[in-house]
Short mmCIF file of C-alpha atoms in Angstrom, two decimals:
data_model
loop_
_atom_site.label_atom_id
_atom_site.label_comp_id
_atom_site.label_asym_id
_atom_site.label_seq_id
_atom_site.Cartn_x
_atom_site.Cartn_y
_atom_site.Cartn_z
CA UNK B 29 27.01 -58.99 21.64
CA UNK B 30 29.04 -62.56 20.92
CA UNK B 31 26.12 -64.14 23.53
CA UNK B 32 23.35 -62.78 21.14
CA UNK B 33 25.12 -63.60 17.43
CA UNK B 34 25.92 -66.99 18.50
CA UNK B 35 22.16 -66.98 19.33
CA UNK B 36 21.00 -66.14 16.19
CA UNK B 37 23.66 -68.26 14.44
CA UNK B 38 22.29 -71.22 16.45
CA UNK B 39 18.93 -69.99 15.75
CA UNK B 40 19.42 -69.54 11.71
CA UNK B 41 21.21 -73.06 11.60
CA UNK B 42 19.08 -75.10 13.58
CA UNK B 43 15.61 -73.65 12.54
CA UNK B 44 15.27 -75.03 9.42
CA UNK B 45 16.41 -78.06 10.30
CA UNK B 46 13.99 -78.55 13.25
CA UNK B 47 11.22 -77.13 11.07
CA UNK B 48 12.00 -79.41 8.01
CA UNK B 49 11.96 -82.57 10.37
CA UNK B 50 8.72 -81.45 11.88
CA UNK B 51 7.23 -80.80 8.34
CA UNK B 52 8.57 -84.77 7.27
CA UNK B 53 5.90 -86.03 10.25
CA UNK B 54 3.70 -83.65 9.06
CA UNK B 55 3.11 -83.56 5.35
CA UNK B 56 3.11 -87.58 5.66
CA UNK B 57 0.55 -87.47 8.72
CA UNK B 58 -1.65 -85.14 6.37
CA UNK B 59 -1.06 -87.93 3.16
CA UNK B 60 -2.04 -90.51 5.15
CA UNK B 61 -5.45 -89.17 5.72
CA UNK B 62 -4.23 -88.42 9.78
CA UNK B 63 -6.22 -85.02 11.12
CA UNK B 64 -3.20 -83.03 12.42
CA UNK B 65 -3.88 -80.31 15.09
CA UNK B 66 -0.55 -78.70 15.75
CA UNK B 67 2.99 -78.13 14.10
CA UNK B 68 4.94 -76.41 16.51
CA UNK B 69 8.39 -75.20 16.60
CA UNK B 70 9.75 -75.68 19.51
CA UNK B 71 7.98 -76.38 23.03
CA UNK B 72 5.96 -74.82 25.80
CA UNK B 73 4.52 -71.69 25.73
CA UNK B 74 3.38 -70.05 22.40
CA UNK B 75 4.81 -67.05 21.39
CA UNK B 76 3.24 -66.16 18.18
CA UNK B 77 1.23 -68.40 15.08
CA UNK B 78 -2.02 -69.00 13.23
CA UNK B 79 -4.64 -71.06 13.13
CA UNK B 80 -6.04 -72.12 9.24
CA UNK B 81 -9.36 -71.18 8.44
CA UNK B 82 -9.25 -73.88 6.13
CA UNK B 83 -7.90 -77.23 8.28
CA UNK B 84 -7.97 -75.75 11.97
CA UNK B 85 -4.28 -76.80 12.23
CA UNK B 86 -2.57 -74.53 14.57
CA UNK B 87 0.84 -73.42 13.35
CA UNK B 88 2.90 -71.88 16.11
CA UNK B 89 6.50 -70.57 17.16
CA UNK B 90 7.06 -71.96 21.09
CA UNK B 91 9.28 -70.74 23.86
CA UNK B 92 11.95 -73.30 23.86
CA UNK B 93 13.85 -73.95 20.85
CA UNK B 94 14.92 -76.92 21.42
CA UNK B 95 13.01 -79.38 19.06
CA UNK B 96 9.83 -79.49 17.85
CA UNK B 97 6.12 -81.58 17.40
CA UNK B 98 3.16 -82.35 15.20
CA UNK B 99 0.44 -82.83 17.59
CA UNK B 100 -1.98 -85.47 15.84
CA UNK B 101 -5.79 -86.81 16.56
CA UNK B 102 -5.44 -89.82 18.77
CA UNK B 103 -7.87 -91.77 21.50
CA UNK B 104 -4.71 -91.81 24.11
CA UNK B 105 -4.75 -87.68 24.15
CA UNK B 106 -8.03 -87.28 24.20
CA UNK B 107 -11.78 -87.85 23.43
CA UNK B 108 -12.13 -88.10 19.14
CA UNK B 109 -15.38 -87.66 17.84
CA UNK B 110 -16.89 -90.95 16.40
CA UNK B 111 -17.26 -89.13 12.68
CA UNK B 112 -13.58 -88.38 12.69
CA UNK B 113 -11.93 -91.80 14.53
CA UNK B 114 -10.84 -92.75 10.88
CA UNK B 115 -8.28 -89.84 11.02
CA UNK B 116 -7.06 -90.33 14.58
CA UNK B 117 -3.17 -91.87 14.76
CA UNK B 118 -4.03 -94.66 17.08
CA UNK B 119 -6.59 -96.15 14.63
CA UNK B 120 -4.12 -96.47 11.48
CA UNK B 121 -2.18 -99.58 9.89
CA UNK B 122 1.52 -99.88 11.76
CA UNK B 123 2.70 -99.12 8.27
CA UNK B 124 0.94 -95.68 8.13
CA UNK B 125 2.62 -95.12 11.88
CA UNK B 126 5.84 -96.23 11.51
CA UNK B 127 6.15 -93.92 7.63
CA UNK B 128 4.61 -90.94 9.96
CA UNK B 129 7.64 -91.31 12.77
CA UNK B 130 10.13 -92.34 10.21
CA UNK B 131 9.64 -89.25 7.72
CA UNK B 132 11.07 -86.67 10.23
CA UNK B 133 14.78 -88.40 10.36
CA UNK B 134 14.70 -89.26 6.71
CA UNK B 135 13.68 -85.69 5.95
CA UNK B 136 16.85 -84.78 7.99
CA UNK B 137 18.88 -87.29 5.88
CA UNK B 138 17.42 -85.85 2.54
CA UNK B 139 18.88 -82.22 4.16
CA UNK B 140 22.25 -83.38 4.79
CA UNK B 141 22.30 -85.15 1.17
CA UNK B 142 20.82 -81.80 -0.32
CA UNK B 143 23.81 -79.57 1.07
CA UNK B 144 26.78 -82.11 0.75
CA UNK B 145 25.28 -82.34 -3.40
CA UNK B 146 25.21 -78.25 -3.15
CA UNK B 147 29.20 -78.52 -1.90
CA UNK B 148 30.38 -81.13 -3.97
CA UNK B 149 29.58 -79.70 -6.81
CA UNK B 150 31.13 -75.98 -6.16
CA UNK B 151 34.62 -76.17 -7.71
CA UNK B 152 36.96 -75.73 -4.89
CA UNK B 153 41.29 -75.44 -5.07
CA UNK B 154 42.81 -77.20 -1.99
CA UNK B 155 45.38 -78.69 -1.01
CA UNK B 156 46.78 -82.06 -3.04
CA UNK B 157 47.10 -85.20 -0.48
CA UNK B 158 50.37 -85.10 -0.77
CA UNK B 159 52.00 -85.43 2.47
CA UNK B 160 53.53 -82.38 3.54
CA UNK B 161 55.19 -83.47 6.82
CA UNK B 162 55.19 -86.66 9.30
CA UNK B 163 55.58 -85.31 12.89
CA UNK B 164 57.76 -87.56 15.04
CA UNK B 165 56.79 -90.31 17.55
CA UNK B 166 53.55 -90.50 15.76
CA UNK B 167 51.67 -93.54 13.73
CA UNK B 168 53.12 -91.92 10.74
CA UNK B 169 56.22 -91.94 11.77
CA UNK B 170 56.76 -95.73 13.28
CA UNK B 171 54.86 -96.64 9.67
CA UNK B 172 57.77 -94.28 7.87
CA UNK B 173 55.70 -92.65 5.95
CA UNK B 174 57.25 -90.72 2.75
CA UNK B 175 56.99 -87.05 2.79
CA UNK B 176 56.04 -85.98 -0.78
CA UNK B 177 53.90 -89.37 -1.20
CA UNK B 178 49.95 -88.95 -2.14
CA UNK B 179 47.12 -90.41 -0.36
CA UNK B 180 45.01 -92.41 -2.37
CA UNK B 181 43.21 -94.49 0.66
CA UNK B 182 42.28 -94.87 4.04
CA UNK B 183 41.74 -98.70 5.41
CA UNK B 184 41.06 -99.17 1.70
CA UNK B 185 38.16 -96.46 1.49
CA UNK B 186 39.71 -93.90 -1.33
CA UNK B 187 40.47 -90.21 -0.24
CA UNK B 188 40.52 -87.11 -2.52
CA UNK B 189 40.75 -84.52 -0.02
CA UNK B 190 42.49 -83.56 3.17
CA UNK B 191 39.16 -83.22 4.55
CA UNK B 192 37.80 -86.87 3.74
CA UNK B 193 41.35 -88.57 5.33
CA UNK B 194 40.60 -86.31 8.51
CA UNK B 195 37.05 -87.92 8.48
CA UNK B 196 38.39 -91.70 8.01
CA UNK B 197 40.94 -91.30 10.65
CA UNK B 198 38.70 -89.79 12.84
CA UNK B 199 36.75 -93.02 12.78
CA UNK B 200 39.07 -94.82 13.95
CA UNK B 201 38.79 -93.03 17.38
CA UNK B 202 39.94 -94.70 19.89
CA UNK B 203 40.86 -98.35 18.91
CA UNK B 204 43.95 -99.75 19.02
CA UNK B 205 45.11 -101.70 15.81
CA UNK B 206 46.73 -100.88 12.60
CA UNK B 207 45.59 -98.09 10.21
CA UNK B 208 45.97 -99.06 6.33
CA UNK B 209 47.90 -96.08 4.32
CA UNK B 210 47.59 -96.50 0.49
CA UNK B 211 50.05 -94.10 -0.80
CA UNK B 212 51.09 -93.71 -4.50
CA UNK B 213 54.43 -91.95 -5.65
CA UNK B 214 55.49 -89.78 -8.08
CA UNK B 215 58.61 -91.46 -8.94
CA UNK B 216 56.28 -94.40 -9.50
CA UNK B 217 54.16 -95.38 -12.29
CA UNK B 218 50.95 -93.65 -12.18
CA UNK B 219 48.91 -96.79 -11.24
CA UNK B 220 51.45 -98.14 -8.96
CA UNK B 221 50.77 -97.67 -5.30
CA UNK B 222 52.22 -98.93 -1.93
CA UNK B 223 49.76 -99.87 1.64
CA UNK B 224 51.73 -98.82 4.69
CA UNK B 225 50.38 -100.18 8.22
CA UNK B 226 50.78 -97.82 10.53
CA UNK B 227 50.30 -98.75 14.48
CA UNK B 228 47.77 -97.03 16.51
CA UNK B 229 47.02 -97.48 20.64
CA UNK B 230 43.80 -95.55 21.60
CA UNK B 231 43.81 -93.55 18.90
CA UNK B 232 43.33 -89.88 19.64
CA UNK B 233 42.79 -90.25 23.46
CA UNK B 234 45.02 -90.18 26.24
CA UNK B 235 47.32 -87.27 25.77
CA UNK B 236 46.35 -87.15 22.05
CA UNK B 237 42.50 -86.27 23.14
CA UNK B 238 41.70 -83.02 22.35
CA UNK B 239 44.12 -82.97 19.05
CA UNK B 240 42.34 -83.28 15.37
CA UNK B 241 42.82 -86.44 14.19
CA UNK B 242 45.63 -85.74 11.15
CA UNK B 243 47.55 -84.34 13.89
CA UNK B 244 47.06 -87.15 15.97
CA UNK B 245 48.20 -89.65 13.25
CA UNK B 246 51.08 -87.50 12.68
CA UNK B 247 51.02 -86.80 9.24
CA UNK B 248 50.24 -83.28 7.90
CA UNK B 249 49.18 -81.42 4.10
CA UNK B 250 51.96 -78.87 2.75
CA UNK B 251 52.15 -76.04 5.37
CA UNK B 252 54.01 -72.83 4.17
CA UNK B 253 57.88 -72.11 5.62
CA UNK B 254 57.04 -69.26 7.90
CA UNK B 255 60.49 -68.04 8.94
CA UNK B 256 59.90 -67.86 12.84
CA UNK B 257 60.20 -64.13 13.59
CA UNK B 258 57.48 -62.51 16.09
CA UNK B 259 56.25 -59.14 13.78
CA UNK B 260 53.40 -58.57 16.83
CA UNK B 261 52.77 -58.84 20.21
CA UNK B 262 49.44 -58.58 21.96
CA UNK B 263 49.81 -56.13 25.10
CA UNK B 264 48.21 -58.66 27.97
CA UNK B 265 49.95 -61.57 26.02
CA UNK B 266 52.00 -63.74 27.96
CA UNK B 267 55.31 -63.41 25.21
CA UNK B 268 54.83 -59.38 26.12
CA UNK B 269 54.86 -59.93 29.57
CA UNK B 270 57.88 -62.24 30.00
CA UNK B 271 60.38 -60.60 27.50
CA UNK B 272 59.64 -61.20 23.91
CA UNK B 273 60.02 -58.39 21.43
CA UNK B 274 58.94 -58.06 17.89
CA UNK B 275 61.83 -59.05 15.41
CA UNK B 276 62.80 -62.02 17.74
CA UNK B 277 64.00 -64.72 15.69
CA UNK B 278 62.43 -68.58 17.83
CA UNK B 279 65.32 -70.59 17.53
CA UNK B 280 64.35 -73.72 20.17
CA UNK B 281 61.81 -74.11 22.53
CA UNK B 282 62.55 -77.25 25.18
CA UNK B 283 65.82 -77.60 23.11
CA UNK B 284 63.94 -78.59 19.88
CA UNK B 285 64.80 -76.68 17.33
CA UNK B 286 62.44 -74.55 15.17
CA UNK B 287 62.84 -73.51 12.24
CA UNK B 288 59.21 -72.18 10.98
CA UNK B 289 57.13 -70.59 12.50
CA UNK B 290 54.32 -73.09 12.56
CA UNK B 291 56.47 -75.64 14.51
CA UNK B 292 56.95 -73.04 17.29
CA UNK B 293 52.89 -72.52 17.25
CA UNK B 294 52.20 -76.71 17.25
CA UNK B 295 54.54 -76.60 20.74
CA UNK B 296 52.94 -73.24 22.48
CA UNK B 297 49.46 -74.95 21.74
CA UNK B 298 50.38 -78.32 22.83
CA UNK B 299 51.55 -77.21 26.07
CA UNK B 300 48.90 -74.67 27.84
CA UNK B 301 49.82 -73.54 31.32
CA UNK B 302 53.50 -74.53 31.26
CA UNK B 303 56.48 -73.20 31.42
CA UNK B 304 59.04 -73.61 27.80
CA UNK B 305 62.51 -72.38 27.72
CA UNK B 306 62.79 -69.91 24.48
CA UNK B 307 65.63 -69.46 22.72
CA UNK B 308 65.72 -66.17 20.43
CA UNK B 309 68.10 -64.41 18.27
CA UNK B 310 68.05 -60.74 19.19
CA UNK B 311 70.50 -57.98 17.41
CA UNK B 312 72.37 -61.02 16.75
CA UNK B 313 72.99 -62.53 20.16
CA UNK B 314 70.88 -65.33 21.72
CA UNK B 315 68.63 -64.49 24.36
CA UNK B 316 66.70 -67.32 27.07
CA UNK B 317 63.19 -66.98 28.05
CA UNK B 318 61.15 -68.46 29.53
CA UNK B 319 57.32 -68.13 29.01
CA UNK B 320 54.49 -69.83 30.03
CA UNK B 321 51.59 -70.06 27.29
CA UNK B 322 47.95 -68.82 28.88
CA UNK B 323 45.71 -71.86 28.58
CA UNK B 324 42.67 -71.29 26.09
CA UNK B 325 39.73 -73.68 25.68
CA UNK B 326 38.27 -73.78 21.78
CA UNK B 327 34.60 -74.54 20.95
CA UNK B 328 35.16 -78.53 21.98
CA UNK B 329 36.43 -77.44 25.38
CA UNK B 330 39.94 -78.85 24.88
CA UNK B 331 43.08 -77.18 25.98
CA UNK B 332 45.13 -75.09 23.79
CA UNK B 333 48.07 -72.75 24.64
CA UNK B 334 48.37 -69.00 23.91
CA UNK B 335 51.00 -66.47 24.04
CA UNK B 336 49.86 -63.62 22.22
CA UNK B 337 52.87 -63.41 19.32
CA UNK B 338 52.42 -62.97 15.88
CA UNK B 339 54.32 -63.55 12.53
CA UNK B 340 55.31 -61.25 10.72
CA UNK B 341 53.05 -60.87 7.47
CA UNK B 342 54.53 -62.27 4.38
CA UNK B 343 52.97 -63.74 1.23
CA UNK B 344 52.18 -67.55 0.85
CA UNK B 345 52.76 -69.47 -2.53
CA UNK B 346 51.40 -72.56 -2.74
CA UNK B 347 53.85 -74.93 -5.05
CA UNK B 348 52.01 -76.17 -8.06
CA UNK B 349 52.90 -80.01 -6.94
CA UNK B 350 50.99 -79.35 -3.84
CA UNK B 351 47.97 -77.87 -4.99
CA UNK B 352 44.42 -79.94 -6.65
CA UNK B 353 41.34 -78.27 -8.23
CA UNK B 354 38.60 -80.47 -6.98
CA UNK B 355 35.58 -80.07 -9.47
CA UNK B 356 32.66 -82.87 -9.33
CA UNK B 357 29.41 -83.12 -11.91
CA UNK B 358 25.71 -83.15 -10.87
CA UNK B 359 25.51 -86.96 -11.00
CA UNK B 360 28.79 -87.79 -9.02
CA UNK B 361 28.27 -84.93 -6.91
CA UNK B 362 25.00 -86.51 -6.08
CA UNK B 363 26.61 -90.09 -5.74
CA UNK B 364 29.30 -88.72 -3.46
CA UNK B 365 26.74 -86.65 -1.24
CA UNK B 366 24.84 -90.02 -0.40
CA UNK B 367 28.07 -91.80 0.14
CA UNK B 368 29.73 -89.34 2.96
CA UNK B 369 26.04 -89.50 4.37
CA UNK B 370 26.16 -92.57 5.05
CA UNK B 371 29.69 -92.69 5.97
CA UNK B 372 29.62 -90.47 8.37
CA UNK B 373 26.32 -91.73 10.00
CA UNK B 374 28.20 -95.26 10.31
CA UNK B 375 30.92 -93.10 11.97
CA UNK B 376 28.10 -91.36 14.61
CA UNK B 377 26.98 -94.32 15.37
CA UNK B 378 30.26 -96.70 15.55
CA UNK B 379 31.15 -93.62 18.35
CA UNK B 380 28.28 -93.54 20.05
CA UNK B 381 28.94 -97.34 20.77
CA UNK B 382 32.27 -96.31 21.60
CA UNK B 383 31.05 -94.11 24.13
CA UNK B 384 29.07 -97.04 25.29
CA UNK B 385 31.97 -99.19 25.64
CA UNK B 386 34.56 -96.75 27.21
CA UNK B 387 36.57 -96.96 24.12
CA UNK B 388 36.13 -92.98 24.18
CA UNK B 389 35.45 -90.95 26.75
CA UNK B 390 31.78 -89.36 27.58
CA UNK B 391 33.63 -86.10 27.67
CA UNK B 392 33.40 -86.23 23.24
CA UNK B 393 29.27 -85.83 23.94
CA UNK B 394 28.32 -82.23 22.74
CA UNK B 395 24.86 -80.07 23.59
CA UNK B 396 22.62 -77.48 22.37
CA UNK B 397 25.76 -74.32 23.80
CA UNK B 398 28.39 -76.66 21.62
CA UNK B 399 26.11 -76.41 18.99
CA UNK B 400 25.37 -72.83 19.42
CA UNK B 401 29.04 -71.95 19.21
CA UNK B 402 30.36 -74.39 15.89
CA UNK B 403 27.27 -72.59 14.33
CA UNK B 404 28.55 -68.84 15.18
CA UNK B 405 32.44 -69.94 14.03
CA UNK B 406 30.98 -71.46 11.01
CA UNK B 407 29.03 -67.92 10.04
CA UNK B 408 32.89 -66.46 10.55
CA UNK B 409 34.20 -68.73 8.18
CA UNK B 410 32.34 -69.15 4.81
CA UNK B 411 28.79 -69.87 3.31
CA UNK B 412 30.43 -73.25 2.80
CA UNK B 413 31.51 -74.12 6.24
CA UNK B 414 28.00 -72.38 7.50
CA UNK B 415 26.47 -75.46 4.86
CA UNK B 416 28.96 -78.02 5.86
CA UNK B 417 28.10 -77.20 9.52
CA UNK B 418 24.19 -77.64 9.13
CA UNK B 419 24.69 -81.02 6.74
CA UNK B 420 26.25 -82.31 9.76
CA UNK B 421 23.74 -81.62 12.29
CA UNK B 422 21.28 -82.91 10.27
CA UNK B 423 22.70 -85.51 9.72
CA UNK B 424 23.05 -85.77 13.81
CA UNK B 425 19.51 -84.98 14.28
CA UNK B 426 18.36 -88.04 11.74
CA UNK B 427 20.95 -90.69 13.16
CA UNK B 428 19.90 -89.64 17.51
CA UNK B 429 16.21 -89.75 16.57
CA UNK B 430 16.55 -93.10 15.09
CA UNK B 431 18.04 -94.80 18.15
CA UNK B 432 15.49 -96.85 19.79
CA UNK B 433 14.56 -95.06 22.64
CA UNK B 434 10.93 -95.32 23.43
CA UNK B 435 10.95 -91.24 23.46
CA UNK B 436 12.32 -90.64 19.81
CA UNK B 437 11.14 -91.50 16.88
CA UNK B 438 13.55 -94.90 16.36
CA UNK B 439 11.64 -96.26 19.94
CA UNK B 440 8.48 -95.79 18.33
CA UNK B 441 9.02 -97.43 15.37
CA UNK B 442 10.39 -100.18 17.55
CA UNK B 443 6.66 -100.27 18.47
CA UNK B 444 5.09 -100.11 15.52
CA UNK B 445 6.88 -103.35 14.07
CA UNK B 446 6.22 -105.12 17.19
CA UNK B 447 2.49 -104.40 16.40
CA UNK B 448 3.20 -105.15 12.57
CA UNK B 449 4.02 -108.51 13.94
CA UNK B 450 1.84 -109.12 16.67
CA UNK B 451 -1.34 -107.94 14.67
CA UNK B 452 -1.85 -105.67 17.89
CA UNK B 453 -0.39 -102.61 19.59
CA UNK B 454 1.76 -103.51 23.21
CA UNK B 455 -0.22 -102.71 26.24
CA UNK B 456 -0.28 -99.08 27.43
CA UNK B 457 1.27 -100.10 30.24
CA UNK B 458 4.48 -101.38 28.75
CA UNK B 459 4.27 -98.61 26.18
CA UNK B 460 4.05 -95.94 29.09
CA UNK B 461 7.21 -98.10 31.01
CA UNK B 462 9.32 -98.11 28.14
CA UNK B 463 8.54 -94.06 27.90
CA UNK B 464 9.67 -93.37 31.04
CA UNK B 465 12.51 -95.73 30.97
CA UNK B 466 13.29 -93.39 27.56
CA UNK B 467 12.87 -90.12 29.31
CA UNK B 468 15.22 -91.07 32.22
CA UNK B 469 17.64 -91.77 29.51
CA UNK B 470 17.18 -88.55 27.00
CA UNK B 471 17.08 -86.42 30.13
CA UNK B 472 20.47 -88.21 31.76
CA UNK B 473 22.08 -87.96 28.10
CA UNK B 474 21.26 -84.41 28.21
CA UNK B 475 22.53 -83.36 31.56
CA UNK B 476 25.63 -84.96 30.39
CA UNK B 477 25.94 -83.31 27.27
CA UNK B 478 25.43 -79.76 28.75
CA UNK B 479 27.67 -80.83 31.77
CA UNK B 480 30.05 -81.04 29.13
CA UNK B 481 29.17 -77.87 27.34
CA UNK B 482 29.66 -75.70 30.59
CA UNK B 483 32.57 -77.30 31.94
CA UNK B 484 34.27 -76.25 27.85
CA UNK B 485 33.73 -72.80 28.94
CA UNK B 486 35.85 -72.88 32.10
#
């Protein structure tokens, strides 16, 4: 049952977007007088589709989702008819070519703009940037950061959420040089603010990889003061198993002490598939355990620990300091939505390279079953994160088919100006070299990628 709704999550996420990005090629092809003779969702086989009485085009659903085409008259595919050579691909201007190629990625970019517009301008209350807590032997910490400060900027980009500083220092993935914290006080004058510089040695690799990146830094938003008493226990749960009860009181684990609840969760999580020395208060006495958290692997396939307690329930207030209504206009909405666009396709790319470079490790690459699943957990969240979740592919799909691989769309624009500028197309040979030199590379990117996906699931 989770197998077949992550299916259709996957399916209801990334449809659209593949069928948008095929209609880009395909509603230009058609205004630029090119004879199109199949849009197809997806590849191989067809399942199901229509043929128009009216143009001939074949519209079709295919057996593998995993992309998409527009099938267009051209010489190199097959024999065109000498009336209708004037609406073959091969015969038109390089600028008629490269808008045909280029209108499926921009379509993709016009999606993610579209959706980040829709969120920006739905009035949300979160959390201020105020920060709530600075975790020790972190960046945050060597940069003595002030607890009860607010963010204003990142590297001198300005922040308004918790959500846009997680994005800036996720950027900075793993480089090693100083991180630029623009804090302004309360005590302060409302204009005046203070930078902080705030050390950082392969940022969020090593045995920060798998952590988000606010955790990583080491400074956190307002978390509520949970008093630390287990109020359930999962039966096959590793606390049930090894001597916690319900109404234990977590008063240390390793010898730190705890006094909330969600510092004794940060240490079970951090530390999958070893042992921790518990201390809890029982009936007034304090009892030793010793429990080993079950190791857990979340959608990104990194390590988490698990031991199956839970708090007791109790109500959350938020303190009026701490909290923000975030409410944006059409206009700025709009102006925001293009400028996290292109923010975070500066980011794709600037890790990409990092990937490249061995900055990062290849391990961060994610395929169609990563995919799959953010898509299902996004459908368990909100309409917002489902939104949020298919801006970013987009935005994905638009920046991967612009590299210039001869295969995608970016490599074949890479041909087009070379013909702009030569006055004539490369030779098919080279063209056909520099396609199978692209294949080789898609195909070895994508054996990686779901290398990566399977080995998250074990």
């Amino acid at each position: 049952m989770t197998f077949l709704l992550t299916l259709l999550a996957a399916i209801f996420v990334l449809g659209p977007l593949i069928a948008l990005h095929e209609w880009g090629h395909y509603i230009v092809a058609r205004l630029c007088g090119v004879k199109v003779l199949t849009y197809s969702i997806g590849f191989g086989p067809k399942l199901f589709g229509w043929t128009s009485k009216k143009s001939g085009i074949d519209y079709r659903i295919s057996a593998l989702p995993l992309g998409g085409y527009v099938k267009m008259l051209d010489e190199r595919e097959g024999e065109v008819a000498k009336d209708e050579l004037h609406l073959a691909f091969n015969r038109q201007h390089p600028l008629k070519k490269i808008a045909i190629v280029a209108a499926g990625p921009i379509m993709n970019f016009v999606i993610a703009i579209a959706l980040f517009w829709v969120l920006f301008m739905t009035p949300s209350e979160q959390l201020a940037t105020k920060i709530g807590q600075v975790l020790p032997d972190t960046p945050a910490a060597i940069a003595q950061l002030p607890v009860g400060d607010k963010i204003v900027a990142i590297d001198g980009h300005e922040v308004q959420t918790w959500e846009g500083i997680n994005y800036r220092l996720a950027g900075r993935m793993g480089e090693t040089d100083n991180v630029s914290i623009t804090l302004q006080s309360e005590s302060q004058a409302s204009n005046a603010t203070k930078t902080y510089q705030a050390p950082v040695k392969t940022f969020m690799q090593g045995t920060s990889q798998g952590k988000d990146a606010l955790t990583s830094f080491g400074m956190l938003p307002w978390q509520p003061d949970i008093e630390p008493i287990v109020g359930d226990l999962s039966a096959d749960g590793a606390a049930s198993r090894q001597g916690l009860k319900v109404g234990d009181r977590i008063t240390a684990i390793n010898d730190t002490e705890i006094k909330d609840w969600i510092s004794a969760t940060r240490i079970i999580r951090d530390n999958p598939e070893t042992l921790l020395n518990f201390m809890v208060m029982r009936d007034g006495k304090s009892v030793q355990l010793q429990i080993m958290p079950q190791g857990k692997k979340d959608n990104l396939g990194n390590d988490f620990g698990q031991i199956g307690a839970m708090v007791a329930q109790s109500e959350i207030v938020i303190p009026d300091a701490y909290k923000a209504t975030v409410v944006y206009g059409p206009g700025e909405s709009l102006v925001k939505s293009f400028e996290k666009t292109e923010q975070l396709a500066v980011m794709t790319v600037s890790s990409m390279g990092k990937m490249l470079s061995g900055m990062i490790g290849l391990d961060n690459l994610s395929g169609p079953i990563t995919i799959a699943k953010v898509a299902k957990q996004s459908f368990d969240i909100s309409w917002q994160m489902v939104l949020s979740t298919a801006a970013l592919i987009s935005l994905s799909l638009a920046v991967l088919n612009l590299l210039p691989i001869p295969v995608l769309d970016g490599g074949h624009i890479v041909y087009y100006l070379i013909e702009l500028i030569r006055g004539k197309p490369l030779s098919e040979g080279i063209q056909m070299a520099g396609l199978n030199i692209g294949l080789l590379l898609l195909a070895g990117f994508m054996v990686l990628a779901i290398g990566n996906d399977i080995s998250r699931l074990f």
